[in-house]
PDB file of C-alpha atoms and ligand atoms in Angstrom:
ATOM      1  CA  TYR A   1       4.865 -48.624  23.076  1.00  0.00           C
ATOM      2  CA  ALA A   2       3.688 -50.900  25.825  1.00  0.00           C
ATOM      3  CA  HIS A   3       0.107 -49.925  25.188  1.00  0.00           C
ATOM      4  CA  TYR A   4       0.357 -50.638  21.764  1.00  0.00           C
ATOM      5  CA  ALA A   5       1.608 -53.832  22.863  1.00  0.00           C
ATOM      6  CA  ARG A   6      -0.907 -54.571  25.079  1.00  0.00           C
ATOM      7  CA  ASP A   7      -3.358 -54.538  22.173  1.00  0.00           C
ATOM      8  CA  LEU A   8      -0.684 -56.464  20.096  1.00  0.00           C
ATOM      9  CA  ARG A   9      -0.049 -53.371  18.159  1.00  0.00           C
ATOM     10  CA  TYR A  10       3.163 -53.140  16.064  1.00  0.00           C
ATOM     11  CA  MET A  11       4.979 -50.454  15.473  1.00  0.00           C
ATOM     12  CA  LEU A  12       6.519 -49.227  12.111  1.00  0.00           C
ATOM     13  CA  SER A  13       8.250 -46.040  11.746  1.00  0.00           C
ATOM     14  CA  ASP A  14       5.091 -44.800   9.524  1.00  0.00           C
ATOM     15  CA  GLY A  15       2.399 -46.076  11.548  1.00  0.00           C
ATOM     16  CA  VAL A  16       1.089 -49.090  13.389  1.00  0.00           C
ATOM     17  CA  VAL A  17      -0.419 -52.302  12.313  1.00  0.00           C
ATOM     18  CA  ARG A  18      -2.268 -54.982  14.173  1.00  0.00           C
ATOM     19  CA  VAL A  19       0.535 -57.854  14.699  1.00  0.00           C
ATOM     20  CA  GLU A  20      -2.133 -60.318  12.978  1.00  0.00           C
ATOM     21  CA  ARG A  21      -2.060 -58.796   9.769  1.00  0.00           C
ATOM     22  CA  LEU A  22       1.792 -58.993   9.245  1.00  0.00           C
ATOM     23  CA  ARG A  23       2.700 -60.963   6.620  1.00  0.00           C
ATOM     24  CA  ASP A  24       6.498 -60.775   7.364  1.00  0.00           C
ATOM     25  CA  LEU A  25       8.546 -58.776  10.036  1.00  0.00           C
ATOM     26  CA  PRO A  26       9.670 -55.762   8.299  1.00  0.00           C
ATOM     27  CA  CYS A  27      12.230 -55.027  10.718  1.00  0.00           C
ATOM     28  CA  SER A  28      15.807 -55.697  11.719  1.00  0.00           C
ATOM     29  CA  CYS A  29      15.500 -54.784  15.445  1.00  0.00           C
ATOM     30  CA  PRO A  30      16.951 -57.623  17.761  1.00  0.00           C
ATOM     31  CA  VAL A  31      13.443 -58.996  18.524  1.00  0.00           C
ATOM     32  CA  CYS A  32      12.191 -59.365  14.842  1.00  0.00           C
ATOM     33  CA  ARG A  33      15.669 -60.494  13.840  1.00  0.00           C
ATOM     34  CA  ARG A  34      14.943 -63.272  16.156  1.00  0.00           C
ATOM     35  CA  TYR A  35      11.754 -65.043  14.359  1.00  0.00           C
ATOM     36  CA  ASP A  36       9.948 -65.698  11.504  1.00  0.00           C
ATOM     37  CA  VAL A  37       6.647 -64.216  11.323  1.00  0.00           C
ATOM     38  CA  GLU A  38       5.126 -67.523  12.273  1.00  0.00           C
ATOM     39  CA  THR A  39       7.054 -68.332  15.096  1.00  0.00           C
ATOM     40  CA  PHE A  40       6.666 -64.565  16.183  1.00  0.00           C
ATOM     41  CA  LEU A  41       2.751 -64.985  15.930  1.00  0.00           C
ATOM     42  CA  SER A  42       2.456 -68.477  17.491  1.00  0.00           C
ATOM     43  CA  LEU A  43       4.199 -67.266  20.809  1.00  0.00           C
ATOM     44  CA  PRO A  44       1.989 -67.312  23.776  1.00  0.00           C
ATOM     45  CA  ARG A  45       0.169 -64.282  24.323  1.00  0.00           C
ATOM     46  CA  GLU A  46       2.012 -62.694  27.291  1.00  0.00           C
ATOM     47  CA  GLU A  47       5.474 -63.461  25.666  1.00  0.00           C
ATOM     48  CA  LEU A  48       4.056 -61.826  22.477  1.00  0.00           C
ATOM     49  CA  GLU A  49       3.200 -58.830  24.066  1.00  0.00           C
ATOM     50  CA  ARG A  50       6.466 -58.549  25.891  1.00  0.00           C
ATOM     51  CA  GLU A  51       8.380 -58.837  22.761  1.00  0.00           C
ATOM     52  CA  ILE A  52       6.076 -56.604  20.571  1.00  0.00           C
ATOM     53  CA  ALA A  53       6.799 -53.746  23.715  1.00  0.00           C
ATOM     54  CA  LEU A  54      10.144 -54.671  23.361  1.00  0.00           C
ATOM     55  CA  HIS A  55      10.310 -54.098  19.435  1.00  0.00           C
ATOM     56  CA  ASN A  56       8.364 -50.667  19.618  1.00  0.00           C
ATOM     57  CA  LEU A  57      10.774 -49.239  22.358  1.00  0.00           C
ATOM     58  CA  TYR A  58      13.421 -49.863  19.342  1.00  0.00           C
ATOM     59  CA  VAL A  59      11.194 -48.545  16.780  1.00  0.00           C
ATOM     60  CA  ILE A  60      10.908 -45.305  18.980  1.00  0.00           C
ATOM     61  CA  ARG A  61      14.710 -45.036  19.431  1.00  0.00           C
ATOM     62  CA  ALA A  62      15.390 -45.537  15.991  1.00  0.00           C
ATOM     63  CA  GLU A  63      12.720 -42.757  15.094  1.00  0.00           C
ATOM     64  CA  LEU A  64      14.554 -40.456  18.188  1.00  0.00           C
ATOM     65  CA  ARG A  65      18.070 -41.201  16.642  1.00  0.00           C
ATOM     66  CA  ARG A  66      16.651 -40.188  13.142  1.00  0.00           C
ATOM     67  CA  ILE A  67      15.519 -37.059  14.391  1.00  0.00           C
ATOM     68  CA  ARG A  68      18.504 -36.029  15.939  1.00  0.00           C
ATOM     69  CA  GLN A  69      20.303 -36.770  13.075  1.00  0.00           C
ATOM     70  CA  ALA A  70      18.141 -34.817  10.908  1.00  0.00           C
ATOM     71  CA  ILE A  71      18.312 -31.671  13.558  1.00  0.00           C
ATOM     72  CA  HIS A  72      22.286 -31.972  13.049  1.00  0.00           C
ATOM     73  CA  GLU A  73      21.753 -31.927   9.195  1.00  0.00           C
ATOM     74  CA  GLY A  74      19.432 -29.244   9.675  1.00  0.00           C
ATOM     75  CA  THR A  75      16.571 -30.954   8.033  1.00  0.00           C
ATOM     76  CA  LEU A  76      14.313 -31.354  10.725  1.00  0.00           C
ATOM     77  CA  TRP A  77      11.673 -29.709   8.649  1.00  0.00           C
ATOM     78  CA  GLU A  78      11.683 -32.335   5.275  1.00  0.00           C
ATOM     79  CA  LEU A  79      11.398 -35.310   7.964  1.00  0.00           C
ATOM     80  CA  LEU A  80       8.664 -33.627   9.523  1.00  0.00           C
ATOM     81  CA  GLU A  81       7.282 -33.495   5.687  1.00  0.00           C
ATOM     82  CA  LEU A  82       7.831 -36.978   4.954  1.00  0.00           C
ATOM     83  CA  ARG A  83       6.383 -38.228   8.222  1.00  0.00           C
ATOM     84  CA  ALA A  84       3.550 -35.821   7.909  1.00  0.00           C
ATOM     85  CA  ARG A  85       2.115 -38.370   5.402  1.00  0.00           C
ATOM     86  CA  SER A  86       1.583 -41.127   6.947  1.00  0.00           C
ATOM     87  CA  HIS A  87      -1.373 -40.033   8.576  1.00  0.00           C
ATOM     88  CA  PRO A  88      -3.559 -37.616   7.720  1.00  0.00           C
ATOM     89  CA  SER A  89      -3.891 -36.085  11.739  1.00  0.00           C
ATOM     90  CA  LEU A  90      -0.202 -35.335  11.380  1.00  0.00           C
ATOM     91  CA  LEU A  91      -0.314 -33.561   8.234  1.00  0.00           C
ATOM     92  CA  GLN A  92      -3.187 -31.443   9.969  1.00  0.00           C
ATOM     93  CA  ALA A  93      -0.805 -31.075  12.969  1.00  0.00           C
ATOM     94  CA  LEU A  94       2.061 -29.519  10.157  1.00  0.00           C
ATOM     95  CA  TYR A  95      -0.598 -27.105   8.832  1.00  0.00           C
ATOM     96  CA  ARG A  96      -1.024 -26.093  12.159  1.00  0.00           C
ATOM     97  CA  LEU A  97       2.610 -25.350  12.367  1.00  0.00           C
ATOM     98  CA  ARG A  98       2.205 -23.012   9.423  1.00  0.00           C
ATOM     99  CA  LYS A  99       0.835 -20.566  12.028  1.00  0.00           C
ATOM    100  CA  TYR A 100       4.491 -20.426  14.098  1.00  0.00           C
ATOM    101  CA  ALA A 101       6.297 -20.460  10.603  1.00  0.00           C
ATOM    102  CA  LYS A 102       7.193 -16.995  10.722  1.00  0.00           C
ATOM    103  CA  LEU A 103       8.347 -17.647  14.638  1.00  0.00           C
ATOM    104  CA  LEU A 104      10.513 -20.537  13.484  1.00  0.00           C
ATOM    105  CA  GLU A 105      11.898 -18.940  10.656  1.00  0.00           C
ATOM    106  CA  ARG A 106      13.544 -16.220  13.562  1.00  0.00           C
ATOM    107  CA  SER A 107      15.153 -19.137  15.415  1.00  0.00           C
ATOM    108  CA  HIS A 108      16.409 -21.294  12.287  1.00  0.00           C
ATOM    109  CA  PRO A 109      19.716 -21.644  11.882  1.00  0.00           C
ATOM    110  CA  ALA A 110      21.224 -19.230   9.088  1.00  0.00           C
ATOM    111  CA  THR A 111      24.282 -21.181   8.413  1.00  0.00           C
ATOM    112  CA  LYS A 112      24.663 -24.097   5.776  1.00  0.00           C
ATOM    113  CA  PRO A 113      23.508 -27.320   7.295  1.00  0.00           C
ATOM    114  CA  ALA A 114      25.594 -30.211   6.514  1.00  0.00           C
ATOM    115  CA  VAL A 115      23.283 -31.524   3.773  1.00  0.00           C
ATOM    116  CA  ARG A 116      23.576 -29.077   1.084  1.00  0.00           C
ATOM    117  CA  GLY A 117      20.617 -30.428  -1.708  1.00  0.00           C
ATOM    118  CA  ARG A 118      17.081 -29.794  -0.131  1.00  0.00           C
ATOM    119  CA  PHE A 119      13.861 -31.445  -1.352  1.00  0.00           C
ATOM    120  CA  TYR A 120      10.953 -28.943  -1.659  1.00  0.00           C
ATOM    121  CA  TYR A 121       7.186 -30.380  -1.727  1.00  0.00           C
ATOM    122  CA  PRO A 122       3.956 -28.750  -2.964  1.00  0.00           C
ATOM    123  CA  THR A 123       2.374 -27.023  -0.180  1.00  0.00           C
ATOM    124  CA  THR A 124       4.200 -27.490   3.238  1.00  0.00           C
ATOM    125  CA  SER A 125       7.326 -26.620   1.800  1.00  0.00           C
ATOM    126  CA  ALA A 126       6.339 -23.052   1.315  1.00  0.00           C
ATOM    127  CA  TRP A 127       6.374 -22.231   5.136  1.00  0.00           C
ATOM    128  CA  ARG A 128       9.741 -23.702   5.410  1.00  0.00           C
ATOM    129  CA  PRO A 129      12.126 -21.303   7.580  1.00  0.00           C
ATOM    130  CA  GLU A 130      14.620 -20.747   4.799  1.00  0.00           C
ATOM    131  CA  VAL A 131      11.995 -20.093   2.302  1.00  0.00           C
ATOM    132  CA  LEU A 132      10.167 -17.386   4.393  1.00  0.00           C
ATOM    133  CA  ARG A 133      13.519 -15.996   5.676  1.00  0.00           C
ATOM    134  CA  HIS A 134      14.475 -15.510   1.918  1.00  0.00           C
ATOM    135  CA  VAL A 135      11.243 -13.569   1.425  1.00  0.00           C
ATOM    136  CA  ARG A 136      11.751 -11.371   4.483  1.00  0.00           C
ATOM    137  CA  ARG A 137      15.157 -10.555   3.806  1.00  0.00           C
ATOM    138  CA  LEU A 138      14.562  -9.931   0.293  1.00  0.00           C
ATOM    139  CA  LEU A 139      11.562  -7.430   0.755  1.00  0.00           C
ATOM    140  CA  SER A 140      13.296  -5.590   3.792  1.00  0.00           C
ATOM    141  CA  ASN A 141      17.215  -5.535   3.334  1.00  0.00           C
ATOM    142  CA  TYR A 142      17.333  -6.077  -0.672  1.00  0.00           C
ATOM    143  CA  GLU A 143      18.374  -2.937  -2.915  1.00  0.00           C
ATOM    144  CA  PRO A 144      18.148  -4.160  -6.594  1.00  0.00           C
ATOM    145  CA  PRO A 145      20.962  -2.565  -8.989  1.00  0.00           C
ATOM    146  CA  SER A 146      19.252   0.746 -10.657  1.00  0.00           C
ATOM    147  CA  SER A 147      18.125  -0.811 -14.105  1.00  0.00           C
ATOM    148  CA  LYS A 148      15.772   0.338 -16.473  1.00  0.00           C
ATOM    149  CA  CYS A 149      13.681  -2.825 -16.805  1.00  0.00           C
ATOM    150  CA  LEU A 150      13.291  -6.063 -14.506  1.00  0.00           C
ATOM    151  CA  LEU A 151      13.713  -8.972 -16.544  1.00  0.00           C
ATOM    152  CA  LEU A 152      11.886 -11.749 -15.056  1.00  0.00           C
ATOM    153  CA  LEU A 153      13.023 -15.440 -16.176  1.00  0.00           C
ATOM    154  CA  PRO A 154      11.570 -18.879 -15.395  1.00  0.00           C
ATOM    155  CA  GLU A 155      13.777 -20.824 -13.303  1.00  0.00           C
ATOM    156  CA  THR A 156      15.144 -24.243 -15.195  1.00  0.00           C
ATOM    157  CA  GLU A 157      16.817 -27.329 -13.445  1.00  0.00           C
ATOM    158  CA  GLU A 158      20.115 -26.469 -13.959  1.00  0.00           C
ATOM    159  CA  LYS A 159      21.310 -24.446 -11.033  1.00  0.00           C
ATOM    160  CA  PRO A 160      23.087 -22.400 -10.224  1.00  0.00           C
ATOM    161  CA  PHE A 161      21.259 -20.340 -13.104  1.00  0.00           C
ATOM    162  CA  SER A 162      24.203 -17.950 -13.518  1.00  0.00           C
ATOM    163  CA  ARG A 163      26.646 -20.921 -13.796  1.00  0.00           C
ATOM    164  CA  TYR A 164      24.726 -23.595 -15.797  1.00  0.00           C
ATOM    165  CA  GLY A 165      22.243 -24.105 -18.433  1.00  0.00           C
ATOM    166  CA  PRO A 166      20.254 -21.932 -20.569  1.00  0.00           C
ATOM    167  CA  ILE A 167      19.767 -18.996 -17.968  1.00  0.00           C
ATOM    168  CA  SER A 168      23.706 -18.886 -17.798  1.00  0.00           C
ATOM    169  CA  ILE A 169      23.702 -18.694 -21.411  1.00  0.00           C
ATOM    170  CA  LEU A 170      21.448 -16.031 -21.766  1.00  0.00           C
ATOM    171  CA  ALA A 171      23.168 -13.985 -19.442  1.00  0.00           C
ATOM    172  CA  SER A 172      26.028 -14.175 -20.677  1.00  0.00           C
ATOM    173  CA  LEU A 173      24.310 -12.332 -23.910  1.00  0.00           C
ATOM    174  CA  LEU A 174      22.838  -9.702 -21.636  1.00  0.00           C
ATOM    175  CA  ARG A 175      25.958  -9.016 -19.683  1.00  0.00           C
ATOM    176  CA  GLY A 176      26.607  -5.679 -21.660  1.00  0.00           C
ATOM    177  CA  CYS A 177      22.809  -4.852 -21.196  1.00  0.00           C
ATOM    178  CA  VAL A 178      22.964  -5.621 -17.352  1.00  0.00           C
ATOM    179  CA  GLU A 179      26.361  -3.542 -16.760  1.00  0.00           C
ATOM    180  CA  GLU A 180      24.412  -0.741 -18.746  1.00  0.00           C
ATOM    181  CA  GLY A 181      21.880  -0.763 -16.309  1.00  0.00           C
ATOM    182  CA  LEU A 182      19.457  -1.410 -18.970  1.00  0.00           C
ATOM    183  CA  VAL A 183      17.844  -5.131 -17.422  1.00  0.00           C
ATOM    184  CA  HIS A 184      18.284  -6.871 -13.992  1.00  0.00           C
ATOM    185  CA  VAL A 185      18.135 -10.570 -14.267  1.00  0.00           C
ATOM    186  CA  VAL A 186      15.439 -12.287 -11.561  1.00  0.00           C
ATOM    187  CA  VAL A 187      14.312 -15.617 -11.552  1.00  0.00           C
ATOM    188  CA  TYR A 188      11.234 -16.601 -10.215  1.00  0.00           C
ATOM    189  CA  ALA A 189      11.197 -20.169  -8.802  1.00  0.00           C
ATOM    190  CA  PHE A 190       9.492 -22.707  -6.690  1.00  0.00           C
ATOM    191  CA  PRO A 191       9.815 -22.387  -3.471  1.00  0.00           C
ATOM    192  CA  PHE A 192      11.253 -19.289  -2.818  1.00  0.00           C
ATOM    193  CA  GLY A 193       9.872 -16.751  -5.599  1.00  0.00           C
ATOM    194  CA  PRO A 194      12.020 -14.428  -7.044  1.00  0.00           C
ATOM    195  CA  ILE A 195      15.715 -14.776  -7.028  1.00  0.00           C
ATOM    196  CA  PRO A 196      17.675 -11.918  -8.122  1.00  0.00           C
ATOM    197  CA  LEU A 197      20.037 -13.603 -10.636  1.00  0.00           C
ATOM    198  CA  GLU A 198      23.582 -11.995  -8.647  1.00  0.00           C
ATOM    199  CA  LEU A 199      22.238 -14.049  -5.349  1.00  0.00           C
ATOM    200  CA  ASP A 200      21.407 -17.388  -6.837  1.00  0.00           C
ATOM    201  CA  ASP A 201      24.935 -18.411  -5.478  1.00  0.00           C
ATOM    202  CA  VAL A 202      23.605 -17.823  -2.136  1.00  0.00           C
ATOM    203  CA  TYR A 203      22.823 -20.912   0.085  1.00  0.00           C
ATOM    204  CA  PRO A 204      19.993 -22.461  -0.494  1.00  0.00           C
ATOM    205  CA  LEU A 205      18.687 -20.574  -3.228  1.00  0.00           C
ATOM    206  CA  SER A 206      20.533 -23.112  -6.039  1.00  0.00           C
ATOM    207  CA  GLN A 207      20.803 -26.372  -3.802  1.00  0.00           C
ATOM    208  CA  TYR A 208      17.294 -27.470  -4.202  1.00  0.00           C
ATOM    209  CA  GLU A 209      14.716 -30.234  -5.842  1.00  0.00           C
ATOM    210  CA  ARG A 210      11.566 -29.903  -6.762  1.00  0.00           C
ATOM    211  CA  PRO A 211       8.577 -31.752  -8.455  1.00  0.00           C
ATOM    212  CA  ARG A 212       8.611 -30.584 -12.128  1.00  0.00           C
ATOM    213  CA  ARG A 213       4.582 -29.892 -11.859  1.00  0.00           C
ATOM    214  CA  LEU A 214       3.342 -28.090  -9.224  1.00  0.00           C
ATOM    215  CA  PRO A 215      -0.293 -27.667  -8.081  1.00  0.00           C
ATOM    216  CA  LEU A 216      -2.044 -24.599  -9.040  1.00  0.00           C
ATOM    217  CA  ASP A 217      -1.871 -23.008  -5.122  1.00  0.00           C
ATOM    218  CA  ASP A 218       1.576 -23.386  -5.047  1.00  0.00           C
ATOM    219  CA  ARG A 219       2.175 -21.641  -8.580  1.00  0.00           C
ATOM    220  CA  LEU A 220       0.011 -18.613  -7.687  1.00  0.00           C
ATOM    221  CA  ARG A 221       2.057 -18.386  -4.614  1.00  0.00           C
ATOM    222  CA  ILE A 222       4.558 -17.483  -6.364  1.00  0.00           C
ATOM    223  CA  ALA A 223       3.164 -15.300  -8.529  1.00  0.00           C
ATOM    224  CA  LYS A 224       2.498 -13.266  -5.436  1.00  0.00           C
ATOM    225  CA  LEU A 225       5.590 -13.418  -4.144  1.00  0.00           C
ATOM    226  CA  VAL A 226       6.970 -11.976  -7.498  1.00  0.00           C
ATOM    227  CA  ALA A 227       4.479  -9.392  -7.357  1.00  0.00           C
ATOM    228  CA  ALA A 228       5.118  -8.538  -4.205  1.00  0.00           C
ATOM    229  CA  TYR A 229       8.359  -7.929  -5.197  1.00  0.00           C
ATOM    230  CA  ALA A 230       7.619  -5.754  -8.053  1.00  0.00           C
ATOM    231  CA  ARG A 231       5.339  -4.043  -5.932  1.00  0.00           C
ATOM    232  CA  ARG A 232       8.481  -2.879  -3.358  1.00  0.00           C
ATOM    233  CA  PHE A 233      10.977  -2.359  -5.974  1.00  0.00           C
ATOM    234  CA  ARG A 234       8.580  -0.530  -8.283  1.00  0.00           C
ATOM    235  CA  GLY A 235      10.600   2.674  -7.750  1.00  0.00           C
ATOM    236  CA  ALA A 236      13.832   1.081  -9.015  1.00  0.00           C
ATOM    237  CA  TYR A 237      12.566   0.129 -12.302  1.00  0.00           C
ATOM    238  CA  GLU A 238      10.610   1.583 -15.372  1.00  0.00           C
ATOM    239  CA  GLY A 239       9.060  -1.376 -16.568  1.00  0.00           C
ATOM    240  CA  ALA A 240       9.072  -5.134 -16.889  1.00  0.00           C
ATOM    241  CA  ILE A 241       9.792  -7.527 -19.377  1.00  0.00           C
ATOM    242  CA  LEU A 242       7.990 -11.008 -18.185  1.00  0.00           C
ATOM    243  CA  HIS A 243       9.512 -14.423 -20.152  1.00  0.00           C
ATOM    244  CA  ARG A 244       6.780 -16.850 -19.876  1.00  0.00           C
ATOM    245  CA  ASP A 245       7.045 -20.833 -19.310  1.00  0.00           C
ATOM    246  CA  VAL A 246       3.341 -21.641 -20.136  1.00  0.00           C
ATOM    247  CA  ARG A 247       3.580 -25.175 -20.297  1.00  0.00           C
ATOM    248  CA  GLY A 248       5.642 -25.404 -16.615  1.00  0.00           C
ATOM    249  CA  TRP A 249       3.826 -22.019 -15.178  1.00  0.00           C
ATOM    250  CA  GLY A 250       0.354 -22.289 -16.152  1.00  0.00           C
ATOM    251  CA  ALA A 251      -2.156 -19.654 -17.797  1.00  0.00           C
ATOM    252  CA  ALA A 252      -3.505 -18.631 -14.726  1.00  0.00           C
ATOM    253  CA  PHE A 253      -0.012 -18.092 -13.113  1.00  0.00           C
ATOM    254  CA  TYR A 254       0.792 -15.461 -15.616  1.00  0.00           C
ATOM    255  CA  ARG A 255      -2.895 -14.164 -15.757  1.00  0.00           C
ATOM    256  CA  LEU A 256      -2.185 -13.193 -12.068  1.00  0.00           C
ATOM    257  CA  LEU A 257       1.594 -11.824 -12.298  1.00  0.00           C
ATOM    258  CA  LEU A 258       0.784  -9.768 -15.032  1.00  0.00           C
ATOM    259  CA  ARG A 259      -2.223  -8.075 -13.734  1.00  0.00           C
ATOM    260  CA  GLU A 260      -0.158  -7.600 -10.835  1.00  0.00           C
ATOM    261  CA  LEU A 261       3.018  -6.260 -12.776  1.00  0.00           C
ATOM    262  CA  CYS A 262       1.094  -3.886 -15.152  1.00  0.00           C
ATOM    263  CA  GLY A 263      -0.396  -2.748 -11.440  1.00  0.00           C
ATOM    264  CA  ALA A 264       3.189  -1.851 -10.187  1.00  0.00           C
ATOM    265  CA  PHE A 265       4.346  -0.625 -13.504  1.00  0.00           C
ATOM    266  CA  GLY A 266       1.650   0.614 -15.859  1.00  0.00           C
ATOM    267  CA  ALA A 267       0.162  -1.951 -18.438  1.00  0.00           C
ATOM    268  CA  GLU A 268       2.145   0.055 -21.281  1.00  0.00           C
ATOM    269  CA  LYS A 269       5.655  -0.638 -19.348  1.00  0.00           C
ATOM    270  CA  VAL A 270       5.242  -4.518 -19.314  1.00  0.00           C
ATOM    271  CA  SER A 271       5.913  -6.679 -22.411  1.00  0.00           C
ATOM    272  CA  VAL A 272       5.754 -10.292 -22.241  1.00  0.00           C
ATOM    273  CA  THR A 273       7.916 -13.049 -24.546  1.00  0.00           C
ATOM    274  CA  PRO A 274       7.735 -14.976 -26.155  1.00  0.00           C
ATOM    275  CA  VAL A 275       4.201 -14.199 -27.903  1.00  0.00           C
ATOM    276  CA  ARG A 276       3.242 -17.566 -28.346  1.00  0.00           C
ATOM    277  CA  ALA A 277       3.794 -20.124 -25.560  1.00  0.00           C
ATOM    278  CA  GLU A 278       6.274 -22.500 -26.261  1.00  0.00           C
ATOM    279  CA  GLU A 279       9.533 -23.470 -24.634  1.00  0.00           C
ATOM    280  CA  PRO A 280      11.254 -20.583 -22.649  1.00  0.00           C
ATOM    281  CA  TYR A 281      14.755 -20.907 -23.833  1.00  0.00           C
ATOM    282  CA  SER A 282      14.462 -22.488 -27.356  1.00  0.00           C
ATOM    283  CA  SER A 283      16.313 -20.318 -29.683  1.00  0.00           C
ATOM    284  CA  LEU A 284      13.235 -18.724 -30.705  1.00  0.00           C
ATOM    285  CA  ALA A 285      11.993 -17.699 -27.544  1.00  0.00           C
ATOM    286  CA  VAL A 286      15.272 -16.254 -26.757  1.00  0.00           C
ATOM    287  CA  ARG A 287      15.576 -14.327 -30.234  1.00  0.00           C
ATOM    288  CA  GLU A 288      12.150 -12.686 -29.235  1.00  0.00           C
ATOM    289  CA  LEU A 289      13.521 -11.878 -25.775  1.00  0.00           C
ATOM    290  CA  LEU A 290      16.676 -10.242 -27.068  1.00  0.00           C
ATOM    291  CA  ASP A 291      14.552  -8.294 -29.862  1.00  0.00           C
ATOM    292  CA  GLU A 292      12.243  -6.711 -26.836  1.00  0.00           C
ATOM    293  CA  VAL A 293      15.805  -6.080 -25.028  1.00  0.00           C
ATOM    294  CA  ARG A 294      16.897  -4.245 -27.796  1.00  0.00           C
ATOM    295  CA  ARG A 295      13.536  -2.428 -28.447  1.00  0.00           C
ATOM    296  CA  LEU A 296      14.162  -1.177 -25.100  1.00  0.00           C
ATOM    297  CA  ALA A 297      17.631  -0.249 -25.594  1.00  0.00           C
ATOM    298  CA  SER A 298      16.700   1.852 -28.745  1.00  0.00           C
ATOM    299  CA  GLU A 299      14.095   4.029 -26.264  1.00  0.00           C
ATOM    300  CA  THR A 300      16.939   5.614 -24.008  1.00  0.00           C
TER     301      THR A 300
HETATM  302 ZN1  LIG B   1      11.168 -54.995  15.371  1.00  0.00          ZN
END
């Protein structure tokens, strides 16, 4: 901070500016509160340096407090993602952290943090400890109920899926089929990948927000996670129905996922609904899906 002050560099929470470029003092620390920008800039050099140093110290202290609060709330990773956007080298550092993501997951608290709703961003959120933990636990500890068919549904904004919105309605229409062991519903979602519907109440699987459009890399990553699920549990199902949201997830996502599902269950055991790209929970698409489930039921 003092070194910066000697060069007349004024710290902000997301960067540093040369003091002569300031048009206003964008800070409410005790130093900045005393001056308007003209008076501040006209201070004698030595005094200006001292005041900048003091201001810089306040900024650092505020940032440390913010970090402590984020640790307390269990949102440190979110703060890192936010701060990483303020400079390319910070983003680079966050990318490096990816190497240690598995290690971080092992020591990440499992308890529900004080803040419930979490925000997820493209790319960097994929390595969040709670995301890796969900995937690891699902693939190693989970046992799907024995069912004839794995039914893959695209996520909706309404959460938990089993209680609100179109998935909950569909689930109640399918209740009989689920109880008879005909279908098992798994929702595919960013950033968690496959979420078995009976688990969607578990923290943090339903307390998250993400941007509506995702970059291709993030979508393909989810396709790979769902594929890993299908391979891991291929013995628990005879086949799969992939219900699509082509506008939301894109053709490349479905190409990859379909190829993987066919690899796991055999091409003749995998069906796709709706046939045409339309809203996944429109009445037409839902009717197509229910017809497909009925067709499966009649095969037994
Ligand atoms: Zn200040």
